[in-house]
Coordinates of C-alpha atoms in Angstrom, one line a residue:
M1 CA -67.5 -4.6 62.7
Y2 CA -66.6 -2.5 60.0
S3 CA -65.1 1.2 60.6
K4 CA -62.4 3.4 59.0
L5 CA -61.5 6.2 61.4
Y6 CA -59.1 9.1 59.9
Y7 CA -57.2 11.4 62.2
H8 CA -55.6 14.8 60.9
V9 CA -52.4 14.7 63.8
V10 CA -50.3 17.5 64.0
W11 CA -47.4 18.4 66.9
K12 CA -44.5 20.9 67.3
T13 CA -40.8 21.0 67.9
K14 CA -40.4 22.4 71.3
N15 CA -40.9 26.2 71.7
K16 CA -41.6 26.0 67.7
E17 CA -37.9 26.0 66.9
P18 CA -36.9 25.1 63.4
N19 CA -35.0 21.9 64.5
I20 CA -36.4 19.5 62.2
K21 CA -33.6 19.7 59.4
N22 CA -34.1 18.8 55.7
E23 CA -30.6 16.5 56.1
F24 CA -32.8 14.1 58.3
K25 CA -36.1 14.9 57.4
K26 CA -37.0 12.0 54.7
D27 CA -35.0 9.6 57.8
L28 CA -37.6 11.0 59.8
Y29 CA -40.4 10.3 58.0
L30 CA -39.6 6.9 57.4
Y31 CA -39.0 6.1 60.5
I32 CA -42.5 7.5 61.6
G33 CA -44.1 5.5 59.1
Q34 CA -42.2 2.3 60.7
I35 CA -43.9 3.0 63.9
I36 CA -47.1 3.6 62.4
K37 CA -46.8 0.3 60.2
T38 CA -45.7 -1.7 63.3
K39 CA -48.6 -0.7 65.5
G40 CA -50.9 -2.0 63.0
W41 CA -52.5 1.7 62.3
H42 CA -52.6 3.0 58.1
L43 CA -50.2 6.2 57.0
I44 CA -51.9 8.0 54.2
A45 CA -49.7 11.4 54.5
I46 CA -47.1 13.2 56.4
G47 CA -45.5 16.1 56.1
G48 CA -44.5 19.3 57.5
I49 CA -41.8 21.7 57.9
E50 CA -39.0 23.1 60.0
N51 CA -41.3 23.3 63.1
H52 CA -44.4 20.8 63.0
V53 CA -45.3 17.5 61.3
H54 CA -48.6 16.9 60.2
I55 CA -50.3 12.8 59.6
L56 CA -52.9 11.6 58.5
V57 CA -53.8 8.2 59.7
Q58 CA -56.5 5.7 59.7
I59 CA -56.8 3.6 62.9
E60 CA -59.0 0.7 64.1
P61 CA -61.6 1.5 67.2
Q62 CA -59.7 0.0 69.5
N63 CA -56.5 2.2 69.3
T64 CA -56.6 5.7 70.6
V65 CA -55.2 9.0 68.7
S66 CA -53.5 9.5 72.3
D67 CA -51.3 6.3 72.2
L68 CA -50.7 7.3 68.6
V69 CA -49.2 10.5 69.0
C70 CA -47.0 9.1 72.2
K71 CA -45.7 6.3 70.6
I72 CA -44.6 8.4 67.5
K73 CA -43.5 11.6 69.8
S74 CA -41.2 9.4 72.4
N75 CA -40.0 7.1 69.8
S76 CA -38.9 9.6 67.2
S77 CA -37.5 11.6 69.3
R78 CA -35.2 9.2 70.7
F79 CA -34.4 8.2 67.2
I80 CA -33.2 11.9 66.4
K81 CA -31.5 12.4 69.6
L82 CA -29.3 9.5 68.7
N83 CA -28.5 10.0 64.8
F84 CA -28.8 13.7 64.1
D85 CA -29.3 16.2 67.3
P86 CA -28.9 15.3 71.0
N87 CA -30.8 18.2 72.1
F88 CA -33.9 17.9 69.9
A89 CA -37.1 17.6 71.8
W90 CA -40.7 18.1 70.6
Q91 CA -43.4 20.4 72.4
E92 CA -45.8 18.9 75.0
G93 CA -49.5 18.3 73.5
Y94 CA -50.9 17.7 70.1
G95 CA -53.6 18.8 67.8
V96 CA -55.9 16.4 66.1
L97 CA -59.3 16.6 63.9
T98 CA -61.2 13.8 62.9
I99 CA -61.4 13.5 59.1
D100 CA -64.6 12.1 57.0
R101 CA -63.7 9.5 54.0
H102 CA -64.3 12.5 51.4
S103 CA -62.1 14.8 52.7
V104 CA -59.1 12.3 52.8
K105 CA -57.7 13.4 49.4
R106 CA -58.2 17.1 50.1
I107 CA -56.5 16.6 53.4
K108 CA -53.7 14.6 52.0
N109 CA -52.5 16.8 49.3
Y110 CA -53.0 19.6 52.2
I111 CA -50.2 17.8 54.3
L112 CA -48.0 17.1 51.5
N113 CA -47.9 20.3 50.3
Q114 CA -47.0 21.7 53.4
E115 CA -43.8 23.6 52.5
E116 CA -45.6 25.2 49.5
H117 CA -48.2 26.3 52.2
H118 CA -46.0 27.8 54.4
K119 CA -44.0 29.9 51.4
I120 CA -44.2 33.4 52.1
N121 CA -44.6 35.1 49.1
I122 CA -43.2 38.4 48.8

């Protein structure tokens, strides 16, 4: 069977607090990437700002997005608590959009440029 399923997933910190600090953001993204790789999924892009994370992933049809997000949020929360911030927590839930293969590049760029996207021009 051939399939390519792409998902753009977003989740926030608890109460949308700006708790994803620059000091550990890179480590967090690497850790999330390892979780995804270990599960056999394919990370295409990861980005975000202080209060939320975006990922673009390709997963096989036998896997579910809810399983993906549950694994990422539970493991990454534990990672942050043990290494950086003992009070860290993710907000419950997440947002997800299916992405067609023709939109992958555009969504990847959007995710990788989250900081620029969220800048306030004064």
